Backbone as CSV, one residue per row, in Angstrom:
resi,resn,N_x,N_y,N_z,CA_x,CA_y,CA_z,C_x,C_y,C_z
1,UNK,0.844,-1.191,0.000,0.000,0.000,0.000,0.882,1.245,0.000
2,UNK,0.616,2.325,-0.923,1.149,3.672,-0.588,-0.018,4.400,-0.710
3,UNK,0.289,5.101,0.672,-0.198,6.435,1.110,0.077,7.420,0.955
4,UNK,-0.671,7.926,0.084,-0.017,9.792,-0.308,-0.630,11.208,0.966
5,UNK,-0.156,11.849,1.370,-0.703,12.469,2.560,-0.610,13.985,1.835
6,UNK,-1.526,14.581,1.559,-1.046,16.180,0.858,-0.788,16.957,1.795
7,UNK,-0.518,18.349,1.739,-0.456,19.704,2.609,-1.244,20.342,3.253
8,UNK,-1.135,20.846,4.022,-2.282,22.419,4.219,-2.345,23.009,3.127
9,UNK,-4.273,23.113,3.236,-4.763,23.812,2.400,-4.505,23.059,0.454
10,UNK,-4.146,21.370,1.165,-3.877,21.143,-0.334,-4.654,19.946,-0.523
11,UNK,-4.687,19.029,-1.955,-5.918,17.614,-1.817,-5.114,16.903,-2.719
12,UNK,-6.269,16.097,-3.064,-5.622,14.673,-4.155,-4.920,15.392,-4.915
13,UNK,-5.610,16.886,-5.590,-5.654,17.020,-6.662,-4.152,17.965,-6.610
14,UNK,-3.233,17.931,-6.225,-2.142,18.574,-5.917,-1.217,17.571,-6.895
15,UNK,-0.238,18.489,-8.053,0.674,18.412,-8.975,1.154,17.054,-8.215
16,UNK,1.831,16.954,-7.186,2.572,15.985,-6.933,1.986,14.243,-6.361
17,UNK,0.799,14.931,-6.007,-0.024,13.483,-5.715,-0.745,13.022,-7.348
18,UNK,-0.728,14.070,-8.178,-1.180,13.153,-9.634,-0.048,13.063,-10.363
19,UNK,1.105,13.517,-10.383,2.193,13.197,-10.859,2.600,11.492,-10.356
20,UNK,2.298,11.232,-8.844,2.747,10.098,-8.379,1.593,9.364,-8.838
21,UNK,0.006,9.716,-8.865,-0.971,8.410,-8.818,-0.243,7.968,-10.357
22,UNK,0.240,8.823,-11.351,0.105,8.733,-12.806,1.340,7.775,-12.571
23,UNK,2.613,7.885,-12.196,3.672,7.111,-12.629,2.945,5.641,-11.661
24,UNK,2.338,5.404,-11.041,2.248,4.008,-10.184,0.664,3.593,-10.925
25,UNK,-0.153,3.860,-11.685,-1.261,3.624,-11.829,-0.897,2.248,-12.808
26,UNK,-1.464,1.478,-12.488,-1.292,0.163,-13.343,-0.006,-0.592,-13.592
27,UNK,0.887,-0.363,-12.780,2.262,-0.902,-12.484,1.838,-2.028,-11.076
28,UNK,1.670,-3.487,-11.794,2.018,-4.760,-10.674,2.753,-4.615,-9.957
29,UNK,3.989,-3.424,-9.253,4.912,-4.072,-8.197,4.487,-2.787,-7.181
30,UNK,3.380,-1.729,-7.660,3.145,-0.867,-6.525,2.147,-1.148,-5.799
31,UNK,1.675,-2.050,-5.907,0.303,-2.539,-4.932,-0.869,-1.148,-4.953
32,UNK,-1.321,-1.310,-3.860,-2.248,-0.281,-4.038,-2.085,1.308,-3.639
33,UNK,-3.095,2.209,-4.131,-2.643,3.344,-4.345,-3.799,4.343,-3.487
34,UNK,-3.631,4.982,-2.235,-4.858,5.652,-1.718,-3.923,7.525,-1.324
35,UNK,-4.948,7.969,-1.766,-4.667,9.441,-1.337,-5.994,10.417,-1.041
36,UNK,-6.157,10.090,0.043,-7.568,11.145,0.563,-7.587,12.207,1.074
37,UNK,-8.989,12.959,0.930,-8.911,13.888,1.316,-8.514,13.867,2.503
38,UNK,-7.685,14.693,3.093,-7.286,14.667,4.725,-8.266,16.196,5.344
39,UNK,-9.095,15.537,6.610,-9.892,16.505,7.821,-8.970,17.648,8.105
40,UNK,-9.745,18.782,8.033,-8.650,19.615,8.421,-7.908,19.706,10.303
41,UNK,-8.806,18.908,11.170,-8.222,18.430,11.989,-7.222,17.334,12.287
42,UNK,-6.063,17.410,13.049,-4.871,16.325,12.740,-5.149,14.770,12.982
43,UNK,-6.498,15.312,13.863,-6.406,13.616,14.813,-7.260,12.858,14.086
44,UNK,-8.327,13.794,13.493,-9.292,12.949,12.570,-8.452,13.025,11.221
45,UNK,-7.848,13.472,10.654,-6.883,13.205,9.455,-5.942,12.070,10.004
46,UNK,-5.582,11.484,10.749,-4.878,10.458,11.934,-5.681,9.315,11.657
47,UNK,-6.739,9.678,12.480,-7.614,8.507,12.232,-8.022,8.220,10.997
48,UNK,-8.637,8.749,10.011,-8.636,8.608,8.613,-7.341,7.497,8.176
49,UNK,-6.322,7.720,8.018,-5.165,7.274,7.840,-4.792,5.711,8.343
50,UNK,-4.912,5.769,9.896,-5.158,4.402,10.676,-6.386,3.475,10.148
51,UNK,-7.140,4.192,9.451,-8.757,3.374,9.399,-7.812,2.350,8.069
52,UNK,-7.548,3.165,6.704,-7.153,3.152,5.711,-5.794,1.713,5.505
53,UNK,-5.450,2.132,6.519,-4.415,0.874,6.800,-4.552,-0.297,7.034
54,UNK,-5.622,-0.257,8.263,-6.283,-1.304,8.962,-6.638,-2.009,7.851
55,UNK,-7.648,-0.930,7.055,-8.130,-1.881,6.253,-7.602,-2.774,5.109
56,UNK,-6.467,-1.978,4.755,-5.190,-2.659,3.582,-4.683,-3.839,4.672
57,UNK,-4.020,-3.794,6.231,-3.756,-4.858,6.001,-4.667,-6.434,6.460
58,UNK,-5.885,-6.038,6.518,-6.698,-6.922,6.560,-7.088,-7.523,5.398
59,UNK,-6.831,-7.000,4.358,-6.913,-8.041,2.866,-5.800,-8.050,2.046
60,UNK,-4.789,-7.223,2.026,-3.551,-7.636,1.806,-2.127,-7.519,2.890
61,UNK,-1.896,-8.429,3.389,-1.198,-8.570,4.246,0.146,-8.550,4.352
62,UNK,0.856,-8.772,3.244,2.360,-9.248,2.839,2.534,-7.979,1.793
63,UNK,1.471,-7.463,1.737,1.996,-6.045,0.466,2.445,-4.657,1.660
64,UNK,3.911,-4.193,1.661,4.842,-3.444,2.171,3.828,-1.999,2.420
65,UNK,3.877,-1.878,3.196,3.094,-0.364,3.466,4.327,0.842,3.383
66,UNK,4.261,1.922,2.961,5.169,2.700,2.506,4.175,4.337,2.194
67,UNK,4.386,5.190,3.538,3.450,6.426,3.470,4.393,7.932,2.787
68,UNK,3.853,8.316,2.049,4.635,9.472,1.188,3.683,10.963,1.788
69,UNK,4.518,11.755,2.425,3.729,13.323,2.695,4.216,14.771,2.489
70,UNK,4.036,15.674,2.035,4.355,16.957,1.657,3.808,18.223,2.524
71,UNK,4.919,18.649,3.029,4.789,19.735,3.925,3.884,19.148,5.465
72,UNK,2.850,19.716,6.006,1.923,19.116,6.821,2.422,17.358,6.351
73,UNK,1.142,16.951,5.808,1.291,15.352,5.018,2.879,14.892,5.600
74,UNK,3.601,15.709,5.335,5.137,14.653,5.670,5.550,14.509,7.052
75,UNK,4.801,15.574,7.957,4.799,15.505,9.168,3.880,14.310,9.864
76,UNK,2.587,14.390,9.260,1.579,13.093,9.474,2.454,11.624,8.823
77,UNK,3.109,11.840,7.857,3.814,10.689,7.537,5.186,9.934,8.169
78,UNK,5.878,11.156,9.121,6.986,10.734,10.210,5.598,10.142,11.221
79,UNK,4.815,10.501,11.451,4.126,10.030,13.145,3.519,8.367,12.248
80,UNK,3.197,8.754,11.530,2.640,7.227,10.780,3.353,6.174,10.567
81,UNK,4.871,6.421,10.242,5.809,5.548,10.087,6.762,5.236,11.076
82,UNK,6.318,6.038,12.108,7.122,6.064,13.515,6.159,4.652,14.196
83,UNK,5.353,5.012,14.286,4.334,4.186,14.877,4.263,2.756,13.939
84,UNK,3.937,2.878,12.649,3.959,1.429,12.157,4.928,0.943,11.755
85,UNK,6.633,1.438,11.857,7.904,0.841,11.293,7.535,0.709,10.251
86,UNK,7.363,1.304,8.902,7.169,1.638,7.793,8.010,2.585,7.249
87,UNK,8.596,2.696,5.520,9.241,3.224,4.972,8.299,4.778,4.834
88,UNK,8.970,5.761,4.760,8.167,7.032,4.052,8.974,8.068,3.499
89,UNK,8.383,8.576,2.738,9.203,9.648,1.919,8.306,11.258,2.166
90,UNK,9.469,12.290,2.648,8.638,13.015,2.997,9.515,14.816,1.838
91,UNK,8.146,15.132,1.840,8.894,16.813,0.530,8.488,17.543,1.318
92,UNK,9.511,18.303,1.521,9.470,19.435,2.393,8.537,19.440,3.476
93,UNK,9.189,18.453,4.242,8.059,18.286,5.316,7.888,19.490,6.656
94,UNK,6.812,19.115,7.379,6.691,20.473,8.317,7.850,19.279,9.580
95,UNK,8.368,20.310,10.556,9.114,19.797,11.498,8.154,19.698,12.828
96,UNK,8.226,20.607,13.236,7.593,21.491,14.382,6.589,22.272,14.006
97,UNK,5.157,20.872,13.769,4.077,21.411,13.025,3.139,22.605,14.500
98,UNK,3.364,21.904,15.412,2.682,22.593,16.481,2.934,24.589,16.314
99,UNK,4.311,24.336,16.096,4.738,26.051,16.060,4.364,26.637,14.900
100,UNK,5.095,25.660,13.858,4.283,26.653,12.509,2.859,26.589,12.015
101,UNK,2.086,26.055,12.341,0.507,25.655,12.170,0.019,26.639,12.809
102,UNK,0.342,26.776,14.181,-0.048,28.226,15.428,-0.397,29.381,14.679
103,UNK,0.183,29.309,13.384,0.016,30.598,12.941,-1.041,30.607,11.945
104,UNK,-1.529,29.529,11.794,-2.373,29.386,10.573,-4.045,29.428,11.120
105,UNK,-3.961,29.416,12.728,-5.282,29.376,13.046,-6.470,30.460,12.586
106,UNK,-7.754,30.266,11.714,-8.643,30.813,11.227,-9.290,30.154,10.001
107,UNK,-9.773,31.072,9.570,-10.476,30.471,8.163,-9.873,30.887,7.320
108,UNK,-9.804,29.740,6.347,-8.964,29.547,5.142,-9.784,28.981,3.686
109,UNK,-9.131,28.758,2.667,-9.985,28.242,1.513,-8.537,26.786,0.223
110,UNK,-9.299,26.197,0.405,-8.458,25.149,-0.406,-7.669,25.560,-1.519
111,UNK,-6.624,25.401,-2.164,-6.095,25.504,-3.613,-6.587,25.572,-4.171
112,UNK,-7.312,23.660,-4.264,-7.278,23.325,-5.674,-9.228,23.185,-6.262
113,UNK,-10.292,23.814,-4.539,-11.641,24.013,-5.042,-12.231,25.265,-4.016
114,UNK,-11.430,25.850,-3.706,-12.001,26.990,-2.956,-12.881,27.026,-1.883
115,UNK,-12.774,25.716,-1.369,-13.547,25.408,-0.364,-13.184,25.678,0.835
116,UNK,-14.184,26.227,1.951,-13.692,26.952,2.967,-13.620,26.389,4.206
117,UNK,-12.532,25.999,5.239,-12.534,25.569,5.970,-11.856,26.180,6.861
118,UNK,-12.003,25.751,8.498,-11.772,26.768,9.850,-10.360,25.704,9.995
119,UNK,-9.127,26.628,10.599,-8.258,25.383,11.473,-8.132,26.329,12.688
120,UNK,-8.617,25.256,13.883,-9.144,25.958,14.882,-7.989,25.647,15.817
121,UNK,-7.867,26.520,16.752,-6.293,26.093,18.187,-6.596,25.136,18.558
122,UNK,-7.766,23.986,18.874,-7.458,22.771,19.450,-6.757,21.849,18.560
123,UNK,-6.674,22.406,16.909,-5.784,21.884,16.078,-4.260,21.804,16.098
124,UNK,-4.128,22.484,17.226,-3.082,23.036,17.356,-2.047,21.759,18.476
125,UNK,-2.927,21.713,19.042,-2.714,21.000,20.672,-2.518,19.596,19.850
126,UNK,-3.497,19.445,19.141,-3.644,18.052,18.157,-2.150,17.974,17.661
127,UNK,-1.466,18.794,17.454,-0.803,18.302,16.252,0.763,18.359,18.007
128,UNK,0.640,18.941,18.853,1.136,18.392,19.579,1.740,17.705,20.347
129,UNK,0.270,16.911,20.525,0.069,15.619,21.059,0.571,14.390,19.984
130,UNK,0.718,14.455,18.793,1.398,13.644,17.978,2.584,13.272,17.715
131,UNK,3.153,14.369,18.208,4.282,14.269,18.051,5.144,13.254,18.335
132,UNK,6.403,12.873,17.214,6.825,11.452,17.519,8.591,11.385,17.768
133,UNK,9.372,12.807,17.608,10.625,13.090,17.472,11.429,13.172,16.333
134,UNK,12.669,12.980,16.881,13.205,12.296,15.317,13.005,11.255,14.562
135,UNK,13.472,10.542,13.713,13.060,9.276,13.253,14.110,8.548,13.950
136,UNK,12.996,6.899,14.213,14.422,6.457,14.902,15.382,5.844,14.409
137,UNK,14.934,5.513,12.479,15.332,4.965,11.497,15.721,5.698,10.336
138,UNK,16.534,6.659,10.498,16.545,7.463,8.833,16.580,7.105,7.962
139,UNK,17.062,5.546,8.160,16.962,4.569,6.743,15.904,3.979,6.224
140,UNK,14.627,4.296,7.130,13.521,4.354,6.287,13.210,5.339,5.839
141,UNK,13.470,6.214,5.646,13.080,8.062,5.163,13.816,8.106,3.674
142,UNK,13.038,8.829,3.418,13.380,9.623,1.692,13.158,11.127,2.035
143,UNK,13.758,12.020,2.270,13.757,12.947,2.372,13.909,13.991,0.801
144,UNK,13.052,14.854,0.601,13.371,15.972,-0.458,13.416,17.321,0.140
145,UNK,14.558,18.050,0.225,14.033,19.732,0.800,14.805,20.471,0.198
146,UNK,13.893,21.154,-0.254,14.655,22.486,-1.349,15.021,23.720,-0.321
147,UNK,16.028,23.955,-0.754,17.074,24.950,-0.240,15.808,27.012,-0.550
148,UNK,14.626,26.620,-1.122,14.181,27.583,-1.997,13.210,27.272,-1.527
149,UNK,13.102,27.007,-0.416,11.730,26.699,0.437,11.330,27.707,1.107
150,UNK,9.850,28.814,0.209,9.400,30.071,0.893,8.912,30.358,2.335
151,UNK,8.647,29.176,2.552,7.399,28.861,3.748,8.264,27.838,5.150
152,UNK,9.418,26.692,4.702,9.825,26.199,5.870,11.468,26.669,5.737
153,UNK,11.601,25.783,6.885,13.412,26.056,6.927,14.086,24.663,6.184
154,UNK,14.795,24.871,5.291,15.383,23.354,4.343,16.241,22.857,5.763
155,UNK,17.092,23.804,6.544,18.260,22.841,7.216,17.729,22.449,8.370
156,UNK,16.208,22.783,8.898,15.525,21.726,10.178,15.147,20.609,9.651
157,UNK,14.510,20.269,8.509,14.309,19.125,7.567,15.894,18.574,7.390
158,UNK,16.715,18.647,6.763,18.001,18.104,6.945,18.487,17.825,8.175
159,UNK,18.181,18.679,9.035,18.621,18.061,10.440,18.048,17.216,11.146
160,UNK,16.733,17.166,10.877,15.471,16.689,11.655,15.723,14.748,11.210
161,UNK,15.932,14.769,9.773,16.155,13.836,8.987,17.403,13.359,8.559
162,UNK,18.090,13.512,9.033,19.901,13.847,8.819,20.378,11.625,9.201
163,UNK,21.056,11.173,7.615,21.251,9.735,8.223,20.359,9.313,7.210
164,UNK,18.876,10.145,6.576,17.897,9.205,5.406,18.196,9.602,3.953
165,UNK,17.574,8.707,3.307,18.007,8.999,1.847,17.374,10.132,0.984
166,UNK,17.570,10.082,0.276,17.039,11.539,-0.536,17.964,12.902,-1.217
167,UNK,17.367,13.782,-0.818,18.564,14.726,-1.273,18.394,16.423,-0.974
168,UNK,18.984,17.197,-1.045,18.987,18.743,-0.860,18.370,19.578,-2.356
169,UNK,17.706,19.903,-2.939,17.630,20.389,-3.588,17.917,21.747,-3.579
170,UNK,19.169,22.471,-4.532,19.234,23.838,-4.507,18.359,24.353,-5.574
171,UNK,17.682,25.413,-4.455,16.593,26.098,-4.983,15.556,25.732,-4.738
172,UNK,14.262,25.311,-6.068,13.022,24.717,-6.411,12.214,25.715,-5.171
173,UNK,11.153,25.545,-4.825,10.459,26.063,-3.795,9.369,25.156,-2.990
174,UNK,8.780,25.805,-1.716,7.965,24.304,-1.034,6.753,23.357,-1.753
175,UNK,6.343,24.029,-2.918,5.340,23.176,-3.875,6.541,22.022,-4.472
176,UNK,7.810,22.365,-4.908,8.500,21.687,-5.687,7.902,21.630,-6.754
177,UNK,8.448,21.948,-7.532,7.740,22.800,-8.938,8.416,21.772,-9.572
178,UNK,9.359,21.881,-9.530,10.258,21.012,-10.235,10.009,19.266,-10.025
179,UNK,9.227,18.797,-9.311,9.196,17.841,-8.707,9.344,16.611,-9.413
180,UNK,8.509,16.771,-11.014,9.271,15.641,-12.596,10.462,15.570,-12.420
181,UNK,11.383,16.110,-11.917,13.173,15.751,-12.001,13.336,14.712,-11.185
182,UNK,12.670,15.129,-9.972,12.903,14.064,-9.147,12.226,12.636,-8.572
183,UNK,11.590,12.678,-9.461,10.406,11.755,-9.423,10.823,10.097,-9.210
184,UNK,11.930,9.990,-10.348,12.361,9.054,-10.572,13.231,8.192,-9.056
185,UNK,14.099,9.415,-8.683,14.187,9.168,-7.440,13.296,8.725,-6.416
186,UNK,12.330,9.302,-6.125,11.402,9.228,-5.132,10.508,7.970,-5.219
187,UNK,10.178,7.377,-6.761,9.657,6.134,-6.868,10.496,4.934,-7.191
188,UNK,11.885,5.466,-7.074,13.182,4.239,-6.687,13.058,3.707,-5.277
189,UNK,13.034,4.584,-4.329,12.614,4.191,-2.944,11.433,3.728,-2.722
190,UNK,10.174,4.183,-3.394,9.103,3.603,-2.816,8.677,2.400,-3.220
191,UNK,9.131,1.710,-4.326,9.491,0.753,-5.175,10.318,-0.197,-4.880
192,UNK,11.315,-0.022,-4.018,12.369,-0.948,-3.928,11.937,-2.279,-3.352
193,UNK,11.034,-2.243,-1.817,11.352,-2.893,-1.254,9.757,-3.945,-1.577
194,UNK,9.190,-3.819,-2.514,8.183,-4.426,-3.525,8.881,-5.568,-4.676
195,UNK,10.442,-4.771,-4.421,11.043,-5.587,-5.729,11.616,-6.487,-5.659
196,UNK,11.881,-7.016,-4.342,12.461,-7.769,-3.829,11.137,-8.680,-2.715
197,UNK,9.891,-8.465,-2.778,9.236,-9.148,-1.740,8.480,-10.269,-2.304
């Protein structure tokens, strides 16, 4: 199973989650493919996630679980893979979502349908309480962080993640615009350990 986890304020429909459904769609060695909408609360976007799993590994059992997240999403994807010893690959992930989220409390409107939603301070506490540290495995991590990142810091992501695979990108920015360059990379890792099972 791979799990795609999007951003704040972002959905399926985000460049990099259809860039990925497109390269894995009908390829036998990626098993299955889920990317949902995520609650704009952390714990019910949490639970969403846990439900999703449960249910993958109750009918496929021996297929490698492997969670991929961007910005927010990559932060939900360290606590997800912390907890289930699972591989994940995370783009420009948030570090210290509690601090930078703090700032996002109010009403907001989606990217990619303009839809309006509240992120309220107990969202805040939520994202908190999740918290899982460093990784205790960097060698399950794929890390991407562009040096041209408007919105986070690239060298807390390098540090945070420091020991996993992936790479520094100079420049690009936190959407990763560029993100076709590296694609190939990113579905070398999520791929690998399918190729061998």
């Amino acid at each position: 199973m791979i799990l795609y986890l999007h951003g704040f304020r972002s959905s399926p429909s985000s460049a990099k989650a259809r860039m990925m459904a497109d390269a894995l769609t009908g390829r036998r060695d990626s098993g299955s493919w889920h990317c949902p909408q995520l609650p704009a609360s952390p714990a019910q976007a949490m639970a969403l996630c846990e439900a999703l799993i449960e249910r993958h590994l109750d009918s496929a059992a021996n297929e490698p679980l492997t969670v991929i997240g961007s910005s927010l999403g990559g932060y939900y994807a360290t606590c997800l893979a912390e907890k289930r010893r699972c591989r994940a690959v995370v783009l420009n992930p948030v570090v210290h979502a509690a601090r930078d989220l703090a700032t996002q409390v109010g009403e907001h409107t989606q990217y990619h349908s303009e839809e309006p939603f509240a992120f309220l301070p107990e969202y805040v506490d939520e994202l908190a309480r999740m918290a899982v540290g460093r990784p205790a495995d960097p060698q399950r991590y794929f890390l991407l962080a562009a040096t041209g990142d408007e919105v986070l810091d690239w060298r807390e992501m390098a540090q945070w993640y420091a020991g996993s695979h992936g790479r520094i990108i100079q420049g690009s920015d936190h959407g990763i615009s560029d993100f076709e360059q590296w694609l190939p990379e990113v579905l070398g890792f999520v791929l690998e350990p399918r190729l061998h099972s």
